[in-house]
Tab-separated table of C-alpha atoms in Angstrom:
chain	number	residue	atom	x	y	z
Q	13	UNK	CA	0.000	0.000	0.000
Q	14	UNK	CA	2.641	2.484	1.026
Q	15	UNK	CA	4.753	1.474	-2.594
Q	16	UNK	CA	1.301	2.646	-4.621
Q	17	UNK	CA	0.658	6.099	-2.375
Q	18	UNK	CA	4.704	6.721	-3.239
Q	19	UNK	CA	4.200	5.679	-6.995
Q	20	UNK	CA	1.318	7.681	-7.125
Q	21	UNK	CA	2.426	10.694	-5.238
Q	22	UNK	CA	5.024	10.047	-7.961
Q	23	UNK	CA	3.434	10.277	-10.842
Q	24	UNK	CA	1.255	12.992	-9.534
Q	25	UNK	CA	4.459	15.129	-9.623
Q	26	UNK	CA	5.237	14.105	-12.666
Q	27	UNK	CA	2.115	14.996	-14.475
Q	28	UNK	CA	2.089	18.553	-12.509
Q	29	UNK	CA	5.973	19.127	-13.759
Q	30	UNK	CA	4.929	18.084	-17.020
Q	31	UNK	CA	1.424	20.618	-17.465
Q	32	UNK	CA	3.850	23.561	-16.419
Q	33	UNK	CA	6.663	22.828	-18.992
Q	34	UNK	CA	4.249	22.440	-21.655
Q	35	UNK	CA	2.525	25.422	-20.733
Q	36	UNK	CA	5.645	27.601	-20.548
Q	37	UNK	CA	6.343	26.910	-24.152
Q	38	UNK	CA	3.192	28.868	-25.374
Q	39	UNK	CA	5.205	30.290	-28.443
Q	40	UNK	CA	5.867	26.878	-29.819
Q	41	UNK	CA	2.270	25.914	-29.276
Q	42	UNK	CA	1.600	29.100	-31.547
Q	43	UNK	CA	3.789	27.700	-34.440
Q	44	UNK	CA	2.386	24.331	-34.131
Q	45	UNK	CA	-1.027	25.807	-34.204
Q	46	UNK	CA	0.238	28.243	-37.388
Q	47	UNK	CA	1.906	25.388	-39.306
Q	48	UNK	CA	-1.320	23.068	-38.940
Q	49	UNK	CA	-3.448	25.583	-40.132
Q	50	UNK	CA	-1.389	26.307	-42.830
Q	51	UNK	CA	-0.807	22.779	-43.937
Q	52	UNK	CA	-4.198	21.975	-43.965
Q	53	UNK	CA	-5.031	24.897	-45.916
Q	54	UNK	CA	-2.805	23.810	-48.693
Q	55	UNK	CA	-4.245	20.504	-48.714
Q	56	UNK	CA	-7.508	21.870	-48.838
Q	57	UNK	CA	-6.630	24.187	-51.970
Q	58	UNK	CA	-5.172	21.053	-53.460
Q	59	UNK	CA	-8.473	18.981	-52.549
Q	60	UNK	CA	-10.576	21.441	-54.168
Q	61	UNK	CA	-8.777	21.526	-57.561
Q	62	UNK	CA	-9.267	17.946	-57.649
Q	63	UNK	CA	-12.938	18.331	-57.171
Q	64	UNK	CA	-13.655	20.955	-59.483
Q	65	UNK	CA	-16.148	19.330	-61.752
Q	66	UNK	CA	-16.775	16.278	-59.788
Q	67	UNK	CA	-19.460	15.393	-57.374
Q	68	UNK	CA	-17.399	13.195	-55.360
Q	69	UNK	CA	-14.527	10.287	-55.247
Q	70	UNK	CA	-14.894	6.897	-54.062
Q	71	UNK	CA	-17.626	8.035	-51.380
Q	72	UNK	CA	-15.957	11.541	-50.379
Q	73	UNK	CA	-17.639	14.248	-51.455
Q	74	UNK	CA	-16.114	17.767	-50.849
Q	75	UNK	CA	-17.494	18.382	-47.451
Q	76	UNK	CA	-16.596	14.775	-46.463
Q	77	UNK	CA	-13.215	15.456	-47.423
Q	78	UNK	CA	-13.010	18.234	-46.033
Q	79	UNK	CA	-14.144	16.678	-42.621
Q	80	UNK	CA	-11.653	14.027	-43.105
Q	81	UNK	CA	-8.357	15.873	-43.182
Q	82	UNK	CA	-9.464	18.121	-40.371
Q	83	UNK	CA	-10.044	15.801	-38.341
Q	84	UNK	CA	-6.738	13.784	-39.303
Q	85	UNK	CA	-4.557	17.007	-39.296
Q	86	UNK	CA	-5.877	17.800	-35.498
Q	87	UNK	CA	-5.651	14.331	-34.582
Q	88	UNK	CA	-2.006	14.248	-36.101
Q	89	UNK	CA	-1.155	17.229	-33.650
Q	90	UNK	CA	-1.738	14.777	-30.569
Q	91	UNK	CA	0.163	12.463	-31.697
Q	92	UNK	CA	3.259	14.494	-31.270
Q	93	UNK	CA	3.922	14.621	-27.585
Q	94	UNK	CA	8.372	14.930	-27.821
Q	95	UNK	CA	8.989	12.283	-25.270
Q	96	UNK	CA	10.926	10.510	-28.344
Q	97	UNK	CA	12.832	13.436	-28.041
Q	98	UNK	CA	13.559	13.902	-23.903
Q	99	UNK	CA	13.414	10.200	-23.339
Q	100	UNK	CA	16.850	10.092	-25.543
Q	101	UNK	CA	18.166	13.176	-24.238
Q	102	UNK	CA	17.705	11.343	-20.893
Q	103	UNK	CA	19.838	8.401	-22.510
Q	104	UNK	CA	22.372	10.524	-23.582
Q	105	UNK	CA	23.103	12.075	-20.305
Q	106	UNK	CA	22.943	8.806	-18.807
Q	107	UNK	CA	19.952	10.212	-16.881
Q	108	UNK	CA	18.293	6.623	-17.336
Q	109	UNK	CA	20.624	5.063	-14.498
Q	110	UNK	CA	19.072	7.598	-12.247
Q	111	UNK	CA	15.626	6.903	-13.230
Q	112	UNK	CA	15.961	3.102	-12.230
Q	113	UNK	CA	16.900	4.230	-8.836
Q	114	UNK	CA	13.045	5.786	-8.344
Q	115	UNK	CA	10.358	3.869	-7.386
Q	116	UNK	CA	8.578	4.861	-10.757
Q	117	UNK	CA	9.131	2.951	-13.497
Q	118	UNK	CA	11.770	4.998	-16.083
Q	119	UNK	CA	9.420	4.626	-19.289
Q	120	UNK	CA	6.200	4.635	-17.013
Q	121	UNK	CA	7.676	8.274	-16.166
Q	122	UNK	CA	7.993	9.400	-19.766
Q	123	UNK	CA	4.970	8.461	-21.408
Q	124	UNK	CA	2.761	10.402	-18.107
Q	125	UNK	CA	5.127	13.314	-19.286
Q	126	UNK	CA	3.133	12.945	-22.635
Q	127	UNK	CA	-0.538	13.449	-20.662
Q	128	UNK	CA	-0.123	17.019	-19.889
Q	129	UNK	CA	1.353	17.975	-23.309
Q	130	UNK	CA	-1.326	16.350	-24.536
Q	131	UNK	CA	-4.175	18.220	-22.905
Q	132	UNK	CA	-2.258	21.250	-23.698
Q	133	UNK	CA	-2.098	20.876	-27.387
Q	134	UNK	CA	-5.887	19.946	-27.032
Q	135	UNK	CA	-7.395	22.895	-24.897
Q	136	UNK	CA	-4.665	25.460	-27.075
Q	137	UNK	CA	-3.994	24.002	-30.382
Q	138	UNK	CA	-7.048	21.938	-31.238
Q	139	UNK	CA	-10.268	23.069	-30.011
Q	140	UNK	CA	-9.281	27.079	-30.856
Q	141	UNK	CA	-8.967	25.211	-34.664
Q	142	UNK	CA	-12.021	23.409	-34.530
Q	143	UNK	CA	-14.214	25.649	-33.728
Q	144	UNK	CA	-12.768	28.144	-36.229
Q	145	UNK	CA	-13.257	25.683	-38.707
Q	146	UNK	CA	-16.986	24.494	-37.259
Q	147	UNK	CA	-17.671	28.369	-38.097
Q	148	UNK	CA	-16.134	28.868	-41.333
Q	149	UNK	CA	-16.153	25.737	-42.622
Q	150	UNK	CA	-18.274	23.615	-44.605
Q	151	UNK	CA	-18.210	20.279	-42.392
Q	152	UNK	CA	-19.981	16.906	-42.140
Q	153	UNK	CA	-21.904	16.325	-39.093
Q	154	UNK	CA	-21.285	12.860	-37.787
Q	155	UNK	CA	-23.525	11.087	-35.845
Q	156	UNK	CA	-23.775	10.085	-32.059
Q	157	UNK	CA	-22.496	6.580	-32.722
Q	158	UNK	CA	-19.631	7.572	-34.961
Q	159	UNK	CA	-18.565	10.568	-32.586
Q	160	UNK	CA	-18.438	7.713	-29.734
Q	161	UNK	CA	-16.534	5.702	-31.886
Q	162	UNK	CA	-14.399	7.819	-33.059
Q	163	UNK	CA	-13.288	8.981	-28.712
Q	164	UNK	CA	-12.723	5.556	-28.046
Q	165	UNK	CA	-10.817	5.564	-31.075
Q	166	UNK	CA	-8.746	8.616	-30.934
Q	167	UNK	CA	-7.616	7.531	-27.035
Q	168	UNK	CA	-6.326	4.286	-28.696
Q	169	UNK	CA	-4.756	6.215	-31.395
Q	170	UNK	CA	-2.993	8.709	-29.214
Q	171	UNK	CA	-1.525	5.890	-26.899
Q	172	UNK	CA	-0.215	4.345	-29.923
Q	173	UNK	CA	1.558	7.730	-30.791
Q	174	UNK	CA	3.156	7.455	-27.057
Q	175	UNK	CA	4.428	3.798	-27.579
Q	176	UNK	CA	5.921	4.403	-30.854
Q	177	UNK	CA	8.053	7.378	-29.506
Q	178	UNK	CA	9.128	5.365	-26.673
Q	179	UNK	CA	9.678	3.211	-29.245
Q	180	UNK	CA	12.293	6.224	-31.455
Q	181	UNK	CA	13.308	7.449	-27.500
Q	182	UNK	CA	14.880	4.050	-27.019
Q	183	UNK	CA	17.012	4.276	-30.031
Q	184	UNK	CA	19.024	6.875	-28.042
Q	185	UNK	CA	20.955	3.651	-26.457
Q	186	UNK	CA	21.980	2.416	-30.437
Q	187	UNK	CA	22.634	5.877	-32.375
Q	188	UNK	CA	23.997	9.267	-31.207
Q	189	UNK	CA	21.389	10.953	-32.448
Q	190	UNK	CA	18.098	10.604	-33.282
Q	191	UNK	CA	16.677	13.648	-34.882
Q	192	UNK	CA	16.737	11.694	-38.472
Q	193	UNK	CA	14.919	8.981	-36.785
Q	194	UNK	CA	12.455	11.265	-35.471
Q	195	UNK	CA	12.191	13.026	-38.542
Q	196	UNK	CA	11.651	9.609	-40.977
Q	197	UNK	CA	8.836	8.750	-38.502
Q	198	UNK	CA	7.130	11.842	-38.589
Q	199	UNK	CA	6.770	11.342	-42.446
Q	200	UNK	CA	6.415	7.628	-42.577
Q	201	UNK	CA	3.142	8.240	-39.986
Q	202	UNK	CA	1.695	11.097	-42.157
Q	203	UNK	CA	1.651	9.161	-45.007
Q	204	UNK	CA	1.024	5.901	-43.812
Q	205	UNK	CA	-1.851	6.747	-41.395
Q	206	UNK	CA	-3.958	8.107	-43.825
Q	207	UNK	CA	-3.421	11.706	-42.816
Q	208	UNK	CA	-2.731	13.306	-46.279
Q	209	UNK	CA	-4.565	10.731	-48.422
Q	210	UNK	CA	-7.252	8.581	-46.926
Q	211	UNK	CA	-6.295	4.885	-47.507
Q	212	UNK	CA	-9.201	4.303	-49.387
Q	213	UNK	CA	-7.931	6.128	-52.620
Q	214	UNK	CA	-5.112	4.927	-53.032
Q	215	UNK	CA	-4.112	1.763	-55.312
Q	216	UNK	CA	-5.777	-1.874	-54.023
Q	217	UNK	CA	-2.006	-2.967	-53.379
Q	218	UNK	CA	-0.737	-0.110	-51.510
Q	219	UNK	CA	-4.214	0.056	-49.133
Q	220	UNK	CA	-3.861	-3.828	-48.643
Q	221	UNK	CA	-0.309	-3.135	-47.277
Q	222	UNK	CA	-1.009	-0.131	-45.429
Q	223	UNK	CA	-3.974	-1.292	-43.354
Q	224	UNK	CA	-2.013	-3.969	-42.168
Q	225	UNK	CA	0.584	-1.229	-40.673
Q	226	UNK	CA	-0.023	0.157	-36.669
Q	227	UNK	CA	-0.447	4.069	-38.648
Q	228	UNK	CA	-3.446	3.432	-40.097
Q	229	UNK	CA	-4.793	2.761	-36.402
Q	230	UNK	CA	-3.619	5.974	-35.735
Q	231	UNK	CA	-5.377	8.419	-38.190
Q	232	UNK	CA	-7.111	6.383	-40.613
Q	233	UNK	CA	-9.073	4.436	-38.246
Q	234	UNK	CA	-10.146	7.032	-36.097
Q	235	UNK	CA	-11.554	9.478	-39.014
Q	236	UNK	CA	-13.547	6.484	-40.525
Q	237	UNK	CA	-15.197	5.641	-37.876
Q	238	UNK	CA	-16.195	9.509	-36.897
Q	239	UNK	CA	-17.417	9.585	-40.387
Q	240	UNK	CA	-19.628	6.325	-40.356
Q	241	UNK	CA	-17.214	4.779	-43.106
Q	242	UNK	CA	-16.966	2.358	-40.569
Q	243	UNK	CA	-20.193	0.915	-38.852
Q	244	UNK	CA	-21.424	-2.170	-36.086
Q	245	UNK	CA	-19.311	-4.887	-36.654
Q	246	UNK	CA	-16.756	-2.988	-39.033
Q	247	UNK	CA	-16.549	-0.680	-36.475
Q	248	UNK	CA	-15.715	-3.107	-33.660
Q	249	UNK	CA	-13.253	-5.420	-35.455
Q	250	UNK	CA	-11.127	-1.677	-36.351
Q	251	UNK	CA	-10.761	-0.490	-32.583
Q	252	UNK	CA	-10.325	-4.063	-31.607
Q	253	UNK	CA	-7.240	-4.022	-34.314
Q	254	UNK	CA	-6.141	-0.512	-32.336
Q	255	UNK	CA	-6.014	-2.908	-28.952
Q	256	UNK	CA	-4.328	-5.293	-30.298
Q	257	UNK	CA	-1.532	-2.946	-31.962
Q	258	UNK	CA	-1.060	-1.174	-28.227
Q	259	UNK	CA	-0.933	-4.417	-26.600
Q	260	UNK	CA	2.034	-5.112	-29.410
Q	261	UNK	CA	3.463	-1.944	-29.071
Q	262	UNK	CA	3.576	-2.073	-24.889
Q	263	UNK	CA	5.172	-5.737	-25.593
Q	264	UNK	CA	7.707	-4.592	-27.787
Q	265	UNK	CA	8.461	-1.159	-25.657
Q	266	UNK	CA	8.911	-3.705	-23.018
Q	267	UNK	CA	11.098	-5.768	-24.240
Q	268	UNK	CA	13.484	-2.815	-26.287
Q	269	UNK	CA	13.500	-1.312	-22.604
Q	270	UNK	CA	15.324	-4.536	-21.339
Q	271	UNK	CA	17.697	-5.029	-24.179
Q	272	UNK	CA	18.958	-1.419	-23.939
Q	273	UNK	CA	19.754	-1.804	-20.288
Q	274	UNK	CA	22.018	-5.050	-21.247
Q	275	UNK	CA	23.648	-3.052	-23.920
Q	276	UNK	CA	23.429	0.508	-23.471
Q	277	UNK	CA	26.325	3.074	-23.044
Q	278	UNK	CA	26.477	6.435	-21.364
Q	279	UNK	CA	27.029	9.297	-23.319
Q	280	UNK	CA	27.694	12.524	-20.932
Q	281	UNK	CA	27.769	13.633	-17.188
């Protein structure tokens, strides 16, 4: 009893530490919310010239469309949450040996880092967005089962973000650097999640392959189901694919986490 009152005392200070860091970074919350409105403006523009004369493609209309890469874009910006980024630092300053001394676990303390950046870039980023674009914007209007879907969904989606940049984080113990990491899987998940393109328009061969990949739980899946592409039993065999990717993803976090320990090397003070 006393172990889970420290533990949670714990992460309690964790999550606090983490809401005021990510809150005293307001001017890089700006950019983010700048650049995302500006990217999906382009792809908007881009959208629209492929419209012009048609009534819709494969199912998507322009509103629907429209609807779709909102809703990706925004849920794109939770998926970034930079623990990749100070769980290596942490590695490279050999900071890790100190974190197995706590009585929190070292990767249990990163990814509750990634809560409070994550409500931040929700309450500043996203919903000032969305309800621009719910005034300005042509949208769809899902309904009560697809918006339920689609929470469940998203949570599932977001954890998955977490796990895979433990995942890059961990690769601090095999490179000395992992900005290029960080970078390829920033593009590999915006393409492959159905962020820019929804899966279903692109070629029979490249969808088959893609919807077998963990990104397509993390944008495509999500949107789908807010947009009642995906329905009753459709709908329940795509988040129970999501569970079954995070359950993969903790296993292999898991085990990366204990074969860095038997071969990693400190880098620093």
């Amino acid at each position: 009893m006393t172990t889970l009152r420290v533990q949670a005392r714990g992460y309690g200070a964790i999550l606090g530490a983490g809401w005021r860091t990510a809150l005293a970074y307001r001017g890089a919350l700006m950019l983010t919310a700048l650049t995302t409105a500006l990217s999906l403006a382009v792809q908007l523009s881009v959208w629209n010239a492929v419209y012009d004369g048609r009534s819709g493609i494969q199912g998507y209309d322009a509103t629907t469309m429209t609807t779709y890469l909102l809703a990706g874009n925004l849920l794109a910006v939770l998926l970034s949450n930079q623990i990749d980024d100070t769980l290596s630092g942490d590695i490279y300053r050999g900071d890790h040996v100190v974190g197995l001394l706590r009585p929190i676990g070292f990767l249990g303390s990163h990814a509750a880092v990634a809560l409070p950046y994550l409500a931040v870039r929700l309450t500043l980023v996203v919903l000032p967005l969305l309800g621009f674009a719910l005034v300005f914007v042509p949208l769809a209007t899902p309904t009560v089962a697809g918006f339920t879907w689609f929470a469940v969904s998203a949570v599932l989606a977001t954890t998955l973000g977490i796990l895979l940049n433990l995942l890059v984080g961990l690769a601090g113990f095999i490179t000395t650097s992992t900005w290029g990491l960080r970078y390829l899987k920033g593009t590999v998940v915006a393409f492959c999640s159905g962020q820019l393109v929804p899966l279903e328009l692109m070629p029979a061969a490249v969808r088959g392959v893609m919807e077998w990949l963990p990104f397509a739980a993390m944008v495509n899946t999500p949107v789908r189901l807010l947009l009642g592409r995906l329905e009753g039993l459709a709908a329940l065999h795509a988040v129970g694919v999501q569970l079954l990717w995070v359950g993969l993803g903790l296993l292999v976090c898991v085990f990366a986490w204990r074969g860095a320990l038997k071969r990693g090397e400190v880098s620093g003070g």
